[in-house]
Coordinates of C-alpha atoms in Angstrom, one line a residue:
M1 CA 11.3 8.3 -7.9
A2 CA 7.3 8.0 -8.0
N3 CA 6.4 5.2 -6.3
Q4 CA 4.7 2.2 -7.5
A5 CA 4.6 4.3 -10.7
F6 CA 2.3 6.4 -8.6
G7 CA 3.5 9.5 -6.9
G8 CA 2.2 12.2 -3.9
S9 CA -1.4 11.9 -3.1
Q10 CA -2.8 9.7 -6.2
Y11 CA -1.0 6.8 -4.5
K12 CA -2.0 7.4 -1.3
E13 CA -5.7 7.3 -3.1
Y14 CA -5.0 4.1 -4.4
M15 CA -4.1 2.6 -1.0
Q16 CA -7.0 4.5 0.4
Q17 CA -9.1 2.5 -1.7
L18 CA -7.7 -0.9 -1.9
K19 CA -7.4 -0.4 2.5
R20 CA -11.1 0.2 2.0
M21 CA -12.2 -2.8 -0.7
I22 CA -9.7 -4.9 1.6
S23 CA -12.0 -4.3 4.6
E24 CA -15.2 -5.3 2.7
L25 CA -13.6 -8.8 2.4
P26 CA -12.9 -11.7 4.6
A27 CA -10.2 -10.6 7.0
F28 CA -8.0 -13.6 5.6
C29 CA -8.0 -11.4 2.7
A30 CA -5.5 -8.9 4.4
E31 CA -2.9 -11.7 4.5
F32 CA -3.2 -12.2 0.7
F33 CA -2.7 -8.8 -0.1
R34 CA 0.1 -8.2 2.4
G35 CA 2.1 -11.3 0.4
I36 CA 1.7 -9.8 -2.7
E37 CA 2.0 -6.5 -1.8
N38 CA 5.8 -6.2 -3.4
E39 CA 5.3 -8.0 -6.7
T40 CA 2.7 -6.3 -7.6
L41 CA 1.3 -2.5 -8.1
V42 CA -1.7 -0.9 -6.0
R43 CA -3.7 -1.0 -9.2
T44 CA -3.1 -4.5 -9.8
R45 CA -4.3 -4.8 -6.1
I46 CA -7.5 -3.0 -6.7
A47 CA -8.7 -5.0 -9.6
Y48 CA -7.6 -8.5 -7.6
A49 CA -9.7 -6.7 -4.6
G50 CA -13.0 -6.0 -6.8
D51 CA -12.7 -9.1 -9.0
I52 CA -13.0 -11.3 -5.4
K53 CA -15.3 -9.3 -4.1
N54 CA -17.6 -9.9 -6.7
F55 CA -16.8 -13.9 -6.4
F56 CA -17.3 -14.2 -3.2
S57 CA -21.2 -12.5 -3.8
Y58 CA -21.9 -14.8 -6.1
L59 CA -20.7 -17.7 -4.0
I60 CA -23.3 -16.3 -0.6
K61 CA -26.1 -15.5 -3.6
E62 CA -26.5 -17.7 -5.8
N63 CA -24.6 -20.9 -4.6
E64 CA -26.8 -23.1 -2.3
S65 CA -24.0 -24.4 -0.8
F66 CA -22.6 -21.0 0.5
K67 CA -25.6 -19.4 1.4
M68 CA -24.9 -16.3 4.2
D69 CA -26.0 -12.7 4.6
D70 CA -21.6 -11.2 4.2
I71 CA -18.9 -12.4 2.4
R72 CA -16.9 -11.4 5.3
S73 CA -18.4 -14.6 7.2
L74 CA -16.2 -16.8 4.4
T75 CA -13.5 -19.0 6.2
L76 CA -10.4 -20.9 4.0
S77 CA -12.1 -23.9 5.0
D78 CA -15.6 -22.9 3.0
L79 CA -13.1 -21.5 -0.4
D80 CA -11.7 -25.2 0.3
R81 CA -15.5 -26.5 -0.3
V82 CA -15.6 -24.4 -3.7
S83 CA -14.7 -27.2 -6.4
V84 CA -14.2 -27.0 -10.5
T85 CA -17.8 -27.1 -11.2
D86 CA -18.8 -24.1 -9.4
I87 CA -15.7 -21.8 -10.7
E88 CA -17.0 -23.0 -14.2
I89 CA -20.7 -22.2 -13.5
Y90 CA -19.8 -18.7 -12.1
L91 CA -17.6 -18.0 -15.2
S92 CA -20.7 -18.2 -17.1
F93 CA -22.5 -16.8 -14.9
V94 CA -20.7 -13.7 -15.3
T95 CA -20.9 -13.6 -19.0
M96 CA -24.6 -11.2 -18.5
Y97 CA -25.8 -10.6 -15.2
F98 CA -27.6 -7.6 -12.6
G99 CA -25.6 -6.2 -10.4
D100 CA -26.0 -4.7 -6.4
D101 CA -27.1 -1.4 -9.0
E102 CA -29.6 -3.6 -10.4
R103 CA -27.0 -2.7 -13.8
E104 CA -26.7 -5.3 -16.2
K105 CA -22.9 -6.3 -16.3
V106 CA -21.1 -8.1 -19.4
N107 CA -18.4 -10.1 -19.4
Q108 CA -16.4 -11.2 -22.7
E109 CA -14.0 -14.0 -22.6
R110 CA -11.0 -11.3 -21.8
A111 CA -12.9 -10.0 -19.0
K112 CA -13.6 -13.4 -17.5
A113 CA -10.2 -14.4 -17.8
R114 CA -9.2 -11.7 -15.4
K115 CA -11.6 -13.0 -13.1
L116 CA -10.2 -16.1 -13.2
S117 CA -6.9 -15.4 -12.9
S118 CA -7.4 -12.8 -9.9
I119 CA -9.4 -16.6 -8.5
R120 CA -6.2 -18.2 -9.0
S121 CA -3.5 -15.9 -7.7
L122 CA -6.2 -16.2 -4.1
Y123 CA -6.2 -19.9 -4.3
K124 CA -2.5 -19.9 -4.8
Y125 CA -1.2 -18.2 -2.4
F126 CA -2.7 -20.0 0.6
Y127 CA -2.5 -23.6 -1.6
K128 CA 1.2 -22.9 -0.9
K129 CA 1.1 -21.9 2.7
E130 CA -0.6 -25.0 3.1
K131 CA -3.7 -23.2 4.6
L132 CA -6.1 -24.6 1.4
T133 CA -5.9 -28.4 1.1
H134 CA -7.6 -27.9 -2.4
N135 CA -7.2 -25.5 -5.8
A136 CA -9.7 -26.0 -8.0
P137 CA -9.5 -23.1 -9.8
S138 CA -6.0 -24.0 -11.1
L139 CA -8.1 -26.8 -12.3
V140 CA -10.4 -24.6 -14.4
D141 CA -9.1 -23.5 -17.9
L142 CA -8.7 -19.4 -19.2
P143 CA -11.3 -18.7 -21.5
T144 CA -10.2 -18.9 -24.8
I145 CA -9.6 -15.2 -26.3
R146 CA -9.6 -14.5 -29.8
D147 CA -6.9 -12.2 -31.5
K148 CA -8.4 -9.2 -32.5
A149 CA -7.1 -6.9 -35.3
I150 CA -4.0 -5.0 -33.7
I151 CA -4.0 -1.6 -34.6
R152 CA -1.7 0.9 -34.9
L153 CA -0.7 4.2 -37.0
E154 CA 0.6 4.7 -40.1
P155 CA 3.3 6.7 -40.7
N156 CA 1.6 9.6 -42.3
E157 CA -0.9 9.0 -39.4
V158 CA 1.3 9.7 -36.7
A159 CA 2.4 13.2 -38.7
D160 CA -1.0 14.0 -38.9
L161 CA -1.7 13.3 -34.8
L162 CA 1.4 15.5 -33.8
D163 CA 0.3 17.8 -36.0
V164 CA -3.1 18.3 -34.6
V165 CA -1.8 18.8 -31.1
Q166 CA 0.6 20.9 -32.3
N167 CA -2.0 23.3 -34.5
G168 CA -5.4 22.5 -32.8
D169 CA -6.8 22.2 -36.1
G170 CA -10.0 20.4 -36.1
L171 CA -10.7 21.1 -31.9
T172 CA -14.2 23.2 -31.4
E173 CA -13.6 26.5 -29.9
K174 CA -14.2 25.4 -26.6
Q175 CA -11.4 22.9 -26.5
K176 CA -9.4 25.6 -28.3
A177 CA -9.8 27.6 -25.1
Y178 CA -8.1 24.7 -23.0
H179 CA -5.5 23.9 -25.8
N180 CA -3.7 27.4 -25.4
K181 CA -3.2 26.2 -21.9
T182 CA -1.9 22.6 -22.6
Q183 CA -0.3 22.6 -25.8
K184 CA 3.1 21.5 -25.1
R185 CA 2.5 19.3 -22.5
D186 CA 0.3 17.4 -24.4
L187 CA 2.9 17.7 -27.5
A188 CA 5.5 16.0 -24.8
I189 CA 3.2 13.1 -23.4
L190 CA 2.2 12.2 -27.2
T191 CA 5.2 12.4 -28.3
L192 CA 6.8 10.3 -25.3
F193 CA 4.6 7.2 -26.3
L194 CA 5.4 7.9 -29.9
G195 CA 8.9 7.7 -29.6
T196 CA 9.7 5.3 -26.8
G197 CA 6.8 3.3 -26.4
I198 CA 6.1 3.8 -22.2
R199 CA 3.3 2.7 -20.7
I200 CA 0.2 5.0 -19.5
S201 CA 1.0 4.0 -16.3
E202 CA 4.7 4.1 -16.3
L203 CA 4.0 7.8 -18.3
V204 CA 1.7 9.4 -15.4
G205 CA 4.1 8.0 -12.8
I206 CA 7.4 10.3 -13.8
D207 CA 8.4 12.8 -11.5
I208 CA 10.9 15.6 -12.4
D209 CA 14.1 14.7 -10.8
D210 CA 13.6 11.0 -13.4
I211 CA 14.9 12.4 -15.8
N212 CA 18.0 13.3 -17.2
F213 CA 18.6 15.4 -19.9
S214 CA 22.6 14.9 -20.2
S215 CA 21.8 11.4 -21.1
N216 CA 18.3 11.7 -23.0
E217 CA 16.6 9.3 -20.4
F218 CA 14.4 9.2 -17.6
S219 CA 13.9 6.4 -15.2
I220 CA 10.3 4.3 -14.7
I221 CA 8.8 2.4 -12.5
R222 CA 7.4 -1.4 -14.8
K223 CA 5.1 -3.7 -13.7
G224 CA 5.7 -5.5 -10.8
G225 CA 7.8 -2.3 -9.4
K226 CA 10.6 -2.5 -11.0
Q227 CA 12.9 0.6 -12.0
D228 CA 14.1 0.7 -15.4
I229 CA 15.7 3.5 -18.0
L230 CA 14.2 4.7 -21.2
V231 CA 15.8 7.1 -23.8
F232 CA 14.8 9.2 -25.8
G233 CA 15.3 11.1 -29.1
D234 CA 16.0 14.4 -30.3
E235 CA 12.2 14.8 -30.7
A236 CA 10.8 13.9 -27.7
R237 CA 13.6 16.0 -26.5
A238 CA 12.7 19.0 -27.9
A239 CA 8.9 18.0 -27.0
L240 CA 9.7 17.9 -23.3
L241 CA 12.5 20.9 -23.0
D242 CA 9.7 22.7 -23.9
Y243 CA 7.3 21.9 -21.5
M244 CA 9.7 21.8 -19.4
L245 CA 10.0 25.7 -19.2
E246 CA 6.4 25.9 -18.8
R247 CA 5.9 23.7 -16.1
E248 CA 8.8 25.8 -13.9
K249 CA 6.2 28.3 -14.0
I250 CA 3.3 26.3 -13.0
Q251 CA 3.7 25.6 -8.7
A252 CA 1.7 22.5 -8.1
Q253 CA -0.3 21.7 -4.7
E254 CA 0.7 19.8 -2.2
G255 CA 1.9 16.2 -2.6
H256 CA 2.0 17.0 -6.7
E257 CA 5.1 19.4 -6.8
Q258 CA 7.6 16.5 -8.0
A259 CA 5.0 15.4 -10.7
L260 CA 6.2 15.5 -14.2
F261 CA 2.7 16.6 -16.2
L262 CA -0.2 18.2 -14.5
S263 CA -3.8 18.8 -15.0
L264 CA -4.7 22.5 -15.2
Q265 CA -6.1 21.9 -11.1
R266 CA -2.0 21.4 -10.7
T267 CA -2.0 17.7 -9.9
R268 CA -0.6 14.9 -11.5
L269 CA -2.5 13.8 -14.4
T270 CA -4.1 10.7 -13.8
V271 CA -4.6 7.3 -16.2
R272 CA -8.2 8.2 -17.5
A273 CA -7.5 12.0 -18.1
V274 CA -4.4 10.7 -20.4
E275 CA -6.6 8.3 -22.6
N276 CA -8.8 11.2 -22.5
I277 CA -5.9 13.6 -24.0
V278 CA -5.3 10.9 -26.4
E279 CA -8.8 9.9 -27.4
K280 CA -9.2 13.4 -28.2
Y281 CA -6.8 14.4 -30.6
A282 CA -7.2 11.2 -32.3
K283 CA -10.8 11.3 -33.3
I284 CA -9.6 14.2 -35.3
A285 CA -6.3 12.7 -36.8
V286 CA -7.7 9.8 -37.5
P287 CA -11.3 9.6 -37.3
L288 CA -12.0 5.7 -38.8
K289 CA -9.6 4.5 -35.9
K290 CA -10.2 3.9 -32.3
I291 CA -6.8 5.0 -31.1
S292 CA -5.9 4.6 -27.4
P293 CA -2.3 4.8 -25.2
H294 CA -2.1 1.7 -25.5
K295 CA -2.5 1.9 -29.8
L296 CA 0.1 4.3 -29.3
R297 CA 2.7 1.9 -27.8
S298 CA 1.5 -0.9 -30.5
T299 CA 3.0 1.9 -33.5
Y300 CA 6.3 1.9 -31.6
G301 CA 7.2 -1.5 -31.2
T302 CA 6.0 -2.3 -34.8
N303 CA 7.8 1.2 -36.0
L304 CA 11.3 -0.4 -34.1
Y305 CA 10.9 -3.9 -35.4
N306 CA 10.2 -2.6 -39.0
E307 CA 13.6 -0.6 -38.6
T308 CA 15.8 -2.8 -36.9
G309 CA 14.4 -6.5 -37.5
D310 CA 15.6 -7.6 -34.0
I311 CA 12.8 -8.9 -32.0
Y312 CA 15.1 -9.1 -28.4
L313 CA 15.6 -5.5 -29.0
V314 CA 11.9 -4.7 -29.3
A315 CA 10.6 -6.9 -26.5
D316 CA 14.1 -5.0 -24.0
V317 CA 12.1 -1.4 -24.6
L318 CA 9.3 -2.4 -24.3
G319 CA 9.8 -4.3 -20.8
H320 CA 8.8 -7.7 -22.5
K321 CA 9.5 -10.8 -19.4
D322 CA 8.5 -13.1 -22.7
V323 CA 10.0 -12.2 -26.3
N324 CA 6.7 -14.6 -27.6
T325 CA 4.3 -11.8 -26.3
T326 CA 6.2 -9.5 -28.3
R327 CA 6.9 -11.1 -31.3
K328 CA 3.2 -12.4 -31.2
H329 CA 1.9 -8.4 -30.8
Y330 CA 4.5 -6.5 -32.6
A331 CA 6.6 -8.6 -35.6
A332 CA 3.4 -9.4 -37.5
V333 CA 4.5 -9.7 -41.5
S334 CA 3.8 -6.6 -43.6
E335 CA 2.8 -6.9 -46.9
D336 CA 6.3 -5.7 -48.2
R337 CA 8.1 -8.2 -46.8
R338 CA 5.7 -10.7 -48.0
R339 CA 5.9 -9.4 -51.0
L340 CA 9.9 -9.4 -50.5
A341 CA 9.6 -13.4 -49.8
A342 CA 7.7 -13.7 -53.0
K343 CA 10.2 -12.5 -54.8
V344 CA 13.2 -14.1 -53.5
I345 CA 12.5 -17.7 -53.8
K346 CA 13.1 -18.8 -57.3
L347 CA 12.1 -22.7 -58.3
R348 CA 14.3 -22.3 -61.7
E349 CA 16.5 -20.4 -62.8
D350 CA 16.2 -17.9 -65.8

């Protein structure tokens, strides 16, 4: 089973990156990251480290009460002096500012909410340990995130997308040269997204031994490190078996031998590489929609709900802890259902 949803060298690289980031933070942060290790993915901790460093850099450079040369000089006593107003000013500051590289940085409400959540996690940990007496971030409201229109693929668009992957129609000559080498892999990837609703982090973490063709299922690591089982249908089975015949002939690089999906460099595919694969085909099949792996997951969730009407089944398959999350994103009432609602209610008998 792939560790933390990423196996071999990929996981080691993330751990090394996290270690470097922690070394640039105040000493007390090491305790925080050890404390949350068993309940978070390594990529989540990397995001926390980046957000926390950003906040500390703001404190020592922009806040007159915390002027110092190095964020590693900050102590828990300094954190206790941070006020609600300090946090609110920081969130206003990161709306638009210039980073250390002199490039303009812009953060919308969603990004600011994530930054606040990271800071809240740090404070919550030490407040619970009674090493902080104040928890200012918990008193700051999260920025209001306005719902965006959820982009999904219609059934005919799903067929068009898979046709492009299978046939390579619309690709440039250069892309077709690579397509001859990756067609079976790419078709298996997109079929899994559309046929199981798998997350991209779960997909890149699949090992060869995780798949059981006898029962048409494979094991994955969910968010938070929980192991789970996903079941795939006949179309996904056919695409996977077709790719496996090719995969068996590839000698992966050291540390990547168990990875199911490999790059042309014979290493485990990264999240970014999979995003690029989906984007490449989607631009041809559905040029008017910006399609990502998450949009394919949304497509699966919507289709499953429309077919079953069972919101709890959808939540379970997608790995949602809160069914309200599922209801919000995947149980959108279709126009057909609205028309049905208009017809079934009779005000007067004919």
